[in-house]
XYZ file of N, CA and C in Angstrom:
681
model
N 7.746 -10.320 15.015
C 7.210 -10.072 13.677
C 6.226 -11.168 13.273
N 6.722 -12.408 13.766
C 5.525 -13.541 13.454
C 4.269 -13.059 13.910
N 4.176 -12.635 15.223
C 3.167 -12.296 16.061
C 1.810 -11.748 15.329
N 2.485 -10.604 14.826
C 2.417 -9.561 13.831
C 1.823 -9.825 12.609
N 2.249 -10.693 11.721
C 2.274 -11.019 10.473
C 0.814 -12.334 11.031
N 0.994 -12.893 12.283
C -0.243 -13.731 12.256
C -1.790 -12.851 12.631
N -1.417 -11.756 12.889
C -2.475 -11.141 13.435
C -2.886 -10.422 11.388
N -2.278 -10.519 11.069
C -2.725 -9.966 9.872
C -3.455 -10.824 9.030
N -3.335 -12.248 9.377
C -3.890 -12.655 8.371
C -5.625 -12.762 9.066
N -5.644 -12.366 10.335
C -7.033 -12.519 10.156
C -7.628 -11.891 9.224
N -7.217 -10.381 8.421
C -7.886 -9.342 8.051
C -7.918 -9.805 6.493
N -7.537 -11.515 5.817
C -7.179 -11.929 4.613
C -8.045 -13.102 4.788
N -8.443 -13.631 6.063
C -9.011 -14.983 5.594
C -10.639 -15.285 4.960
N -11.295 -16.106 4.852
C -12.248 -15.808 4.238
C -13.088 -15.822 4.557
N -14.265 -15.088 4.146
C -15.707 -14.570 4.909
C -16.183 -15.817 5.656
N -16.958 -15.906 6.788
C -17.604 -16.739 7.562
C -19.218 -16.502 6.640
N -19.708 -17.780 6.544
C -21.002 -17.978 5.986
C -22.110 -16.829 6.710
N -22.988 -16.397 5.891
C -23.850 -15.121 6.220
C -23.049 -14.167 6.273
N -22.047 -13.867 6.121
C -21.258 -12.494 6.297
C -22.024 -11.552 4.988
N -22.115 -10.287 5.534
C -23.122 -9.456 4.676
C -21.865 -8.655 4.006
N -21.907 -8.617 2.324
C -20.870 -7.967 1.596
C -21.811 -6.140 1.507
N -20.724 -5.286 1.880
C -21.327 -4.452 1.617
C -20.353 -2.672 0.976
N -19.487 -3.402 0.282
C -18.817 -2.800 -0.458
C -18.566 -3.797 -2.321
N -17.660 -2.990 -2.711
C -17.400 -4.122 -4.202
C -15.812 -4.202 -4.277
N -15.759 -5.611 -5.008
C -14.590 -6.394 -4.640
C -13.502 -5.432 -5.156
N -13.907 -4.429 -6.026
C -12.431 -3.573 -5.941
C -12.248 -3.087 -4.831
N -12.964 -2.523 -4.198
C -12.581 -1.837 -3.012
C -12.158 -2.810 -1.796
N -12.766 -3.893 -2.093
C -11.925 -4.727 -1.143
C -10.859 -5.042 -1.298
N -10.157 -4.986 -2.764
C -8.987 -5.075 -2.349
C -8.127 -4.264 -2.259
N -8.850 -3.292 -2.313
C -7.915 -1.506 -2.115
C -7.763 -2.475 -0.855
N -8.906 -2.028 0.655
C -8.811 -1.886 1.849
C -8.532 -3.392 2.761
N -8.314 -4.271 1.725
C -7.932 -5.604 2.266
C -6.372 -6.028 1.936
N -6.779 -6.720 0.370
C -5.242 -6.955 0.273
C -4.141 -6.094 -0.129
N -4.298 -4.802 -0.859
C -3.351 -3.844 -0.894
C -2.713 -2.942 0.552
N -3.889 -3.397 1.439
C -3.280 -2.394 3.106
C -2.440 -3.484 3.786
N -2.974 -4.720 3.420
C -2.341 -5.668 4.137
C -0.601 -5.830 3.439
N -0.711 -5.675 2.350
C 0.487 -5.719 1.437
C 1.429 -4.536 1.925
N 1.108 -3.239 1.970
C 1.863 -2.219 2.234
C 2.295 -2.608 4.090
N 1.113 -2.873 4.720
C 1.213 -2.662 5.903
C 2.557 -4.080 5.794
N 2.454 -5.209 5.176
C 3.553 -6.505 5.456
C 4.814 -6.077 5.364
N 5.002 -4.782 4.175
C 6.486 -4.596 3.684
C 6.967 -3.619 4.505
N 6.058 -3.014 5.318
C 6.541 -1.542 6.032
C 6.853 -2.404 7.341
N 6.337 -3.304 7.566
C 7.369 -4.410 9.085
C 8.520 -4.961 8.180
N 8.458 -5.843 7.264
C 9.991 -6.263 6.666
C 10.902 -5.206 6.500
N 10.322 -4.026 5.796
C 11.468 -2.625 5.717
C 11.730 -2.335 7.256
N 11.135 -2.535 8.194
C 11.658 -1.653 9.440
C 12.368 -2.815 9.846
N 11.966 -4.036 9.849
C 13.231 -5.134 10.475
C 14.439 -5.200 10.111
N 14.705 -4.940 8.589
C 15.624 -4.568 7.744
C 16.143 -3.613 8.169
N 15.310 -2.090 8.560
C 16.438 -1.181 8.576
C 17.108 -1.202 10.281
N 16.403 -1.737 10.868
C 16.944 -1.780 12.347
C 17.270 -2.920 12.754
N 17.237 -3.842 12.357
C 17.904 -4.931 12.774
C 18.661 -5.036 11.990
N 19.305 -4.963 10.420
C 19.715 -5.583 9.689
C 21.000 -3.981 9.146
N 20.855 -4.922 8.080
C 21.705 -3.882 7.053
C 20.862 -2.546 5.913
N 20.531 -1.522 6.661
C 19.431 -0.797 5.502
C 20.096 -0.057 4.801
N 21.647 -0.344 4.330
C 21.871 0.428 3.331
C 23.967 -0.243 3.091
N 24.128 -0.438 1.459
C 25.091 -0.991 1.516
C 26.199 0.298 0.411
N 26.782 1.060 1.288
C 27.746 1.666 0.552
C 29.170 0.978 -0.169
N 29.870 1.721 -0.964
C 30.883 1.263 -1.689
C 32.159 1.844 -0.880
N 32.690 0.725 -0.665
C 33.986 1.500 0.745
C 35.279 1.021 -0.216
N 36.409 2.176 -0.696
C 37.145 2.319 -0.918
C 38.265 1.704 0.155
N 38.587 0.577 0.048
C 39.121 0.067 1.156
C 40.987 0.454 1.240
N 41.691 1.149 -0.439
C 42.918 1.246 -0.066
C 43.025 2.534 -0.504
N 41.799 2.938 0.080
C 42.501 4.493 -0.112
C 42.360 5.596 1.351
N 42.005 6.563 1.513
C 41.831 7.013 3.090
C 41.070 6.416 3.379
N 39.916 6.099 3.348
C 38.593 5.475 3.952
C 39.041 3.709 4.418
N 40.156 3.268 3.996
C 40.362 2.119 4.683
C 40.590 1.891 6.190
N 40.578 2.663 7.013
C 40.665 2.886 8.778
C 39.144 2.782 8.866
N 38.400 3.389 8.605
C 36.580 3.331 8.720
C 36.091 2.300 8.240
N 35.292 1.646 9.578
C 34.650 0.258 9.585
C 33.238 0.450 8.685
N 33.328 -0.366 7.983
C 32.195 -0.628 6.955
C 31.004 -0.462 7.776
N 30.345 -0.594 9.058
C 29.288 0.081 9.449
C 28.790 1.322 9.624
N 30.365 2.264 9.976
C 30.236 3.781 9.990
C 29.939 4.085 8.988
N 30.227 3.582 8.093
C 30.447 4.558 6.743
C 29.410 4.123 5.878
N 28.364 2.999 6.556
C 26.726 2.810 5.801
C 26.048 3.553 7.093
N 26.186 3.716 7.788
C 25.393 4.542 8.464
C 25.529 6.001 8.492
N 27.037 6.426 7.971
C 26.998 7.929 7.973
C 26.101 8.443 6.014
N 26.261 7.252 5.583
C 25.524 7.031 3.748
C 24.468 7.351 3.929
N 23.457 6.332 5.134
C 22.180 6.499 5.658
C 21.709 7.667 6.020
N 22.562 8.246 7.093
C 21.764 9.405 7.504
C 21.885 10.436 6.633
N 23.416 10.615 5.870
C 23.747 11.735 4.663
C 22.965 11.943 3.922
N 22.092 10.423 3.312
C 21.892 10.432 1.779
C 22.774 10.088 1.081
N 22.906 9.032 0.669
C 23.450 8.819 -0.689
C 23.352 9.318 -1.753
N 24.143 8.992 -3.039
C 23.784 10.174 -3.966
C 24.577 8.892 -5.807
N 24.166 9.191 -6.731
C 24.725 8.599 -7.918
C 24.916 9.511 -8.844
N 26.168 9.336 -9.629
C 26.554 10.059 -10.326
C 25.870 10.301 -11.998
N 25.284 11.584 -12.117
C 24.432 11.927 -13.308
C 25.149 11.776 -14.699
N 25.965 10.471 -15.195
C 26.469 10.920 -16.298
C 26.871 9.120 -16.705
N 27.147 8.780 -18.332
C 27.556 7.593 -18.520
C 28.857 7.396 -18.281
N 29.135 6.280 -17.528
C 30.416 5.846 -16.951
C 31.006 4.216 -17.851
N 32.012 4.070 -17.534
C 32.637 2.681 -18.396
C 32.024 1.676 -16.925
N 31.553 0.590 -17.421
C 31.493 -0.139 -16.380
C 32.558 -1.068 -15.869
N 33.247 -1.000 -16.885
C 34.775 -1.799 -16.446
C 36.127 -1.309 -15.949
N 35.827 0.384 -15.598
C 36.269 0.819 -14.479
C 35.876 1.287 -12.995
N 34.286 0.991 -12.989
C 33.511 1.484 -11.863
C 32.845 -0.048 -11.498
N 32.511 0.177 -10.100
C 31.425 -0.974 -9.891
C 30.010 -1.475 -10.253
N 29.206 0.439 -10.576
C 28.429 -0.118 -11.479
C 27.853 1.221 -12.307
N 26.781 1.222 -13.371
C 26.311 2.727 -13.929
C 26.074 3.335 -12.415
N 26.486 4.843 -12.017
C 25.854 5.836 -11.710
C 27.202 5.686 -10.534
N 27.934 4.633 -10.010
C 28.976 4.905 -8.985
C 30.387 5.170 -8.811
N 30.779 5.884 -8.527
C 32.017 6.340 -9.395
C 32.213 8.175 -8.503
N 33.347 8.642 -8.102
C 34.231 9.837 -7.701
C 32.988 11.014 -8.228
N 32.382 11.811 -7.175
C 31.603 12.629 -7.955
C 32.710 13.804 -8.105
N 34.161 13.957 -8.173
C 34.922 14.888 -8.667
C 36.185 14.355 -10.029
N 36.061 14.960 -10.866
C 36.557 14.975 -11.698
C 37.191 15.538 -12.457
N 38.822 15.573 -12.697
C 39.999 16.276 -13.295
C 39.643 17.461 -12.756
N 39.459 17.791 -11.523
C 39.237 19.414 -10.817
C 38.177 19.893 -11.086
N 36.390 19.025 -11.761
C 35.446 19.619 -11.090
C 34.434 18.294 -10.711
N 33.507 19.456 -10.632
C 32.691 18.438 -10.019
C 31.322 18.235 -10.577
N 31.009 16.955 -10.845
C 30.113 16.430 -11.500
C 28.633 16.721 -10.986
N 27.719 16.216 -11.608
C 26.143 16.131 -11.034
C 26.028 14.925 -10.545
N 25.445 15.089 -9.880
C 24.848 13.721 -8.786
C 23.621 14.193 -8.318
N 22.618 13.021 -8.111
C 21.596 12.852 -7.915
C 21.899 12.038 -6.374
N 20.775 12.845 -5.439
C 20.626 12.344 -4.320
C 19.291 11.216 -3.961
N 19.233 10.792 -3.430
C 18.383 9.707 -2.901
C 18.296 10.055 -0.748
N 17.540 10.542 -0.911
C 17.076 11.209 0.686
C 15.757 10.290 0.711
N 15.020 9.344 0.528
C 14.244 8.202 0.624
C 14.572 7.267 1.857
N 15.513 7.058 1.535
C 15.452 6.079 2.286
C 15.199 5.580 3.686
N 15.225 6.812 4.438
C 14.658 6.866 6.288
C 13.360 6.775 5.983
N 12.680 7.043 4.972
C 11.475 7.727 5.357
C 10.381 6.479 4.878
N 10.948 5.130 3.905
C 10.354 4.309 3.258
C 9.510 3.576 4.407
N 9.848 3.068 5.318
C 8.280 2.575 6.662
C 7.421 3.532 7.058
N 7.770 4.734 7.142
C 6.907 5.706 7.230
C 5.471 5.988 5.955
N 6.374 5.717 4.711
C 5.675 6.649 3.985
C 4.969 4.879 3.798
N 5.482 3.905 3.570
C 4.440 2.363 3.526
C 2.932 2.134 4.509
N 3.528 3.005 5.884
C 2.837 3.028 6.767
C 1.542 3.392 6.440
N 1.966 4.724 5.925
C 0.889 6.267 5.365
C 0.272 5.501 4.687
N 0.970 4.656 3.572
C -0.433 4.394 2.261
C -1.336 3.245 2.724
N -0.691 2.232 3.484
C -1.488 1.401 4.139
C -2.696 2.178 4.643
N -2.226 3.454 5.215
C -3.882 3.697 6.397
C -4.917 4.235 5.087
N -3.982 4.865 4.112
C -4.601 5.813 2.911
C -5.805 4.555 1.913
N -5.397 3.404 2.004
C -6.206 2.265 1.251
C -6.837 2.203 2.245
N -6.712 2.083 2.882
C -7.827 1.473 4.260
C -8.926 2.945 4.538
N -8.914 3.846 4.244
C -9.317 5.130 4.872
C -11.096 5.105 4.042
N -11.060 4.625 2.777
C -11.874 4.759 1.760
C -13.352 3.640 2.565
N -12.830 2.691 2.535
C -13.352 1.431 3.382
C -14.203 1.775 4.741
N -13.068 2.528 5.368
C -13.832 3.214 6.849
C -14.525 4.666 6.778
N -14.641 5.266 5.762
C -15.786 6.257 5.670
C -16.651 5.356 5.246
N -16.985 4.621 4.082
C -17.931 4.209 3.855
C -19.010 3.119 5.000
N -17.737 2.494 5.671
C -18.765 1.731 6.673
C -19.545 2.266 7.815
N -18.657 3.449 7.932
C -19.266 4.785 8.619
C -20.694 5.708 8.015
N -20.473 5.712 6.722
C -21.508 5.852 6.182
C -22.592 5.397 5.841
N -22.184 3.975 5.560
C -23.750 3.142 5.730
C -24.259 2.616 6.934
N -23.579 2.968 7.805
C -24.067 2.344 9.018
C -24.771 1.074 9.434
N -24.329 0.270 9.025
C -24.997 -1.202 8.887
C -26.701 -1.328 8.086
N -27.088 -0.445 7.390
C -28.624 -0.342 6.368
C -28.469 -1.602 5.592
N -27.190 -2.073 5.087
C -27.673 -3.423 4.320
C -27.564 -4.868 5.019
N -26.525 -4.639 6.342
C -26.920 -5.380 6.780
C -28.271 -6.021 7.826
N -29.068 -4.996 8.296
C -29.899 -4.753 9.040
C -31.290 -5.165 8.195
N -30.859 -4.906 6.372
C -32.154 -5.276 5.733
C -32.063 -7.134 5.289
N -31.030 -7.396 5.267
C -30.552 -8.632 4.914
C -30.707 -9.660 5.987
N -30.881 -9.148 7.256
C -30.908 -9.822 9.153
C -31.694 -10.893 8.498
N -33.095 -11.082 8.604
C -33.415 -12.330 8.681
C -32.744 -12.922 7.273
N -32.476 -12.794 5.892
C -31.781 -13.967 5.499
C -30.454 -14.332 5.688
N -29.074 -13.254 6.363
C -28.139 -14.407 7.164
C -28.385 -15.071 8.481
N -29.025 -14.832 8.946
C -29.070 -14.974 10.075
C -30.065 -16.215 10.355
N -31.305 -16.582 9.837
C -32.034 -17.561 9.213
C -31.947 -18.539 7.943
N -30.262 -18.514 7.729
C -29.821 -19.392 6.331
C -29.752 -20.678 6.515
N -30.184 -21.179 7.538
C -30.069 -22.565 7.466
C -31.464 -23.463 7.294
N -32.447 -22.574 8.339
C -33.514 -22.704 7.441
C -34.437 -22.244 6.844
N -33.681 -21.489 6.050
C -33.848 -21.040 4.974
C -34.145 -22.292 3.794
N -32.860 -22.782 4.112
C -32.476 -23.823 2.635
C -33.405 -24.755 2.750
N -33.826 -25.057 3.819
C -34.656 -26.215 4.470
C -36.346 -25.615 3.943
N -36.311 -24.934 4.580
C -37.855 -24.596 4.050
C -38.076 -23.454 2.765
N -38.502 -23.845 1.602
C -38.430 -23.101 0.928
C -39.133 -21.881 1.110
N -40.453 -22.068 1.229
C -41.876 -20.962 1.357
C -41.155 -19.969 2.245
N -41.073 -20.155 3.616
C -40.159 -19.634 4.232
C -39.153 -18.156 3.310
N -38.151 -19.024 2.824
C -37.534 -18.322 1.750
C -38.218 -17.215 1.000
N -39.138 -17.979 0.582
C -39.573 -17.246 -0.941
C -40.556 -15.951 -0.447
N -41.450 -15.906 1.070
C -41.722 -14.909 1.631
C -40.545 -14.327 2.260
N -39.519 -14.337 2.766
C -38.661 -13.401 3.362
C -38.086 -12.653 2.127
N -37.617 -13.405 0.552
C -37.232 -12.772 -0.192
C -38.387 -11.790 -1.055
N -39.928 -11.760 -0.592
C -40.841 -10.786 -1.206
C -41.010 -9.861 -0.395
N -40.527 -10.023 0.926
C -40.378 -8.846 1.848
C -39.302 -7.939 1.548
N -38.073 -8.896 1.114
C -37.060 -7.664 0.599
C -37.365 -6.979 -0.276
N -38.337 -7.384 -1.663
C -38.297 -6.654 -2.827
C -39.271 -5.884 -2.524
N -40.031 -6.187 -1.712
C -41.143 -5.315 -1.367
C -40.439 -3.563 -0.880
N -39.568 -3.973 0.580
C -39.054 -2.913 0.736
C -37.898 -2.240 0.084
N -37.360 -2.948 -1.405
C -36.696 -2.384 -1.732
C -37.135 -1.315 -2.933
N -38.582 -2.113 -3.208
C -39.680 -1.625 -4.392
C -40.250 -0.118 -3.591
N -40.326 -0.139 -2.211
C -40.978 1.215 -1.278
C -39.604 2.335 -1.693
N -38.794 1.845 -0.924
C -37.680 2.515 -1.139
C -36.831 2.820 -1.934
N -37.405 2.747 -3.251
C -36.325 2.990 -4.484
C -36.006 3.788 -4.460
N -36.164 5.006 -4.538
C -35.749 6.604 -4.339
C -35.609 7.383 -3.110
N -35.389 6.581 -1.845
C -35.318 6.650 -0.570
C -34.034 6.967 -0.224
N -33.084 6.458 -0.932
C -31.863 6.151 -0.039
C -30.803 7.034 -1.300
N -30.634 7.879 -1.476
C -29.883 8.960 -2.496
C -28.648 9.160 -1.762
N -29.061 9.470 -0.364
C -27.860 9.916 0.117
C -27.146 8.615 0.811
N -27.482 7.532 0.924
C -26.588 5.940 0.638
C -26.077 5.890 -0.756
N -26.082 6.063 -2.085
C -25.917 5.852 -2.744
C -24.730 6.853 -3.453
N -25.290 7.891 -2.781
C -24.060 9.066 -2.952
C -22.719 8.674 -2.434
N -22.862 8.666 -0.808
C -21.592 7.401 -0.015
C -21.341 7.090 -1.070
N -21.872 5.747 -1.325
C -21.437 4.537 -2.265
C -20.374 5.353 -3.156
N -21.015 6.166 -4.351
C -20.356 6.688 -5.560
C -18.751 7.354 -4.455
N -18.823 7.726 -3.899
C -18.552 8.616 -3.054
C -17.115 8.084 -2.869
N -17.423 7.450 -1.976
C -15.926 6.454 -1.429
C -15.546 5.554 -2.110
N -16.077 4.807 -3.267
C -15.528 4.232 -4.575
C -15.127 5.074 -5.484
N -15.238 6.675 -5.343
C -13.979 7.735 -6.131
C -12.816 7.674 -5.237
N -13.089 7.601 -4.374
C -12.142 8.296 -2.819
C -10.719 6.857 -3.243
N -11.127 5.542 -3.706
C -10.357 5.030 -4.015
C -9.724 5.163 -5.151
N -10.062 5.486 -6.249
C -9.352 6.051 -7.403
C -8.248 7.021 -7.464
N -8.850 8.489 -6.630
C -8.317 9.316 -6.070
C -7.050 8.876 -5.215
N -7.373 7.850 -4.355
C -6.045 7.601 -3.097
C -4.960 7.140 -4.606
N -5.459 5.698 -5.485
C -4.454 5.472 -6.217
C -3.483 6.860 -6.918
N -4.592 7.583 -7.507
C -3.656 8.217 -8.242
C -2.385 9.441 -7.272
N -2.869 9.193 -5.909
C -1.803 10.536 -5.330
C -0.807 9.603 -4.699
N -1.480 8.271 -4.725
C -0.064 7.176 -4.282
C 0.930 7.018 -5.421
N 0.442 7.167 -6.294
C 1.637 7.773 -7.850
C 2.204 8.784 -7.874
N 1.414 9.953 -7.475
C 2.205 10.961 -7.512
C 3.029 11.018 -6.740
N 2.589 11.226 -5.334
C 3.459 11.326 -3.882
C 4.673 10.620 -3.957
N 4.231 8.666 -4.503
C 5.618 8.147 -4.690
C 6.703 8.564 -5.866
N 6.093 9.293 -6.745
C 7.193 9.785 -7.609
C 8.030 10.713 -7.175
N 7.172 12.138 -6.654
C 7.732 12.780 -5.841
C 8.404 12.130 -4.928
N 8.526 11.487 -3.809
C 9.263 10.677 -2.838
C 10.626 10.408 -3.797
N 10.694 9.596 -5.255
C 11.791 8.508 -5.321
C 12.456 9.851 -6.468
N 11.651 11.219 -6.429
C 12.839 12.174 -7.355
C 12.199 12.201 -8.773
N 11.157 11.196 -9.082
C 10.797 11.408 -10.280
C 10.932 9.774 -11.091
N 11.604 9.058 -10.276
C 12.036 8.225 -10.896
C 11.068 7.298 -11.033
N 9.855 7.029 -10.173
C 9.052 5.967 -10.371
C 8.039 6.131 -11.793
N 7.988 7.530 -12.592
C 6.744 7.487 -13.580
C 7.621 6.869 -14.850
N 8.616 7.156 -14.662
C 9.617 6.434 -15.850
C 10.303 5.526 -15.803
N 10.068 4.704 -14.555
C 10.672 3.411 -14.547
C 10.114 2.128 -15.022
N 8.934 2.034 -15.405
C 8.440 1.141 -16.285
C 8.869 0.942 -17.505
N 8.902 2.475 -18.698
C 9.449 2.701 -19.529
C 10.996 2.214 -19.659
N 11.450 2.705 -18.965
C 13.357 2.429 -18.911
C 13.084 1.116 -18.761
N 12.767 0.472 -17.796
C 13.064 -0.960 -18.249
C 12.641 -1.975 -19.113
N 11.688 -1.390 -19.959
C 10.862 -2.304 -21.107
C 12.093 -1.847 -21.967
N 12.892 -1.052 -21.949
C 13.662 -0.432 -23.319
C 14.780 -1.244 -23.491
């Protein structure tokens, strides 16, 4: 996982001098630090769930279930689904709100399932590539045009600084061709608009999708806990 986690930070460290920017810093951090973020937690969630403990059930230890070793019975939780009970409980007879016998005086209660949980490196995986996706049409789309117009000033920045004149003609060559080409490049600019929606768009179905995913629970969990 170190391995891993060091290979990531190349994709965080910081630009090398002349590096040609050719997106805007929101989108960099859609396709930089938010992929890198999803992509970090979707290795900690999978080390967790396979090396470790990915799920901690409540084991009734003196009642039948005391013969069944506390690993069977988080792993049979795991693959089942777990589930919490839909109703207010005393907390000073249960371990905590929502856990507690989903049968009661001969029926049976509502419970809410939680079927998430196999699927959380997967679906971290998904949004990682989904931030990153916006980033790689567009670089696909411009095909290196700004960096190719920019060549001689990274690439000549040193003396650049040194000789001014130098400078001050390479920078009337740019405005020159950017003064030819003002209305040239529509369909660069479309891209542009283009894949800076494509990120808006990814946010808002990474809301939805994850609500859907957690049952509903993520659009109202901000709310519930400010309350």
């Amino acid at each position: 996982m170190l391995s891993f986690l060091g290979q990531l930070q190349g994709r965080v460290k910081p630009r090398a001098p002349g590096h040609v920017r050719v997106d805007s810093r929101v989108s960099s951090l859609h396709h930089r630090a938010t992929s890198v973020l999803l992509l970090t937690c979707c290795v900690l969630v999978c080390v967790r769930q396979y090396f470790g403990q990915p799920i901690h059930c409540v084991l009734d230890v003196t009642g039948d279930l005391a013969a069944i070793q506390e690993q069977v019975l988080n792993t049979y939780c795991f693959v089942t689904t777990t589930y919490t009970v839909v109703h207010d409980l005393n907390p000073e007879h249960y371990p905590n709100v929502g856990v507690g016998p989903s049968w009661w005086r001969g029926r049976e209660l509502p419970v809410k399932r939680h079927a998430y949980y196999q699927w959380v490196p997967l679906v971290l995986f998904l949004q990682s590539l989904l931030f990153a996706m916006p980033h790689a049409a567009w670089k696909y789309w411009e095909g290196g045009l700004v960096r190719a117009s920019l060549a001689d000033l990274t690439e000549q920045r040193v003396t650049l600084y040194l000789d001014r004149a130098k400078r001050r003609d390479l920078l009337r060559r740019l405005a020159r061709y950017f003064s030819a080409r003002l209305h040239s490049h529509r369909f660069w600019a479309t891209g542009f608009l283009f894949c800076d929606t494509l990120n808006l768009v990814n946010v808002m179905a990474n809301v939805y999708l994850t609500d859907c995913l957690l049952g509903g629970s993520f659009s109202s969990y901000g709310g519930e806990v400010s309350q």
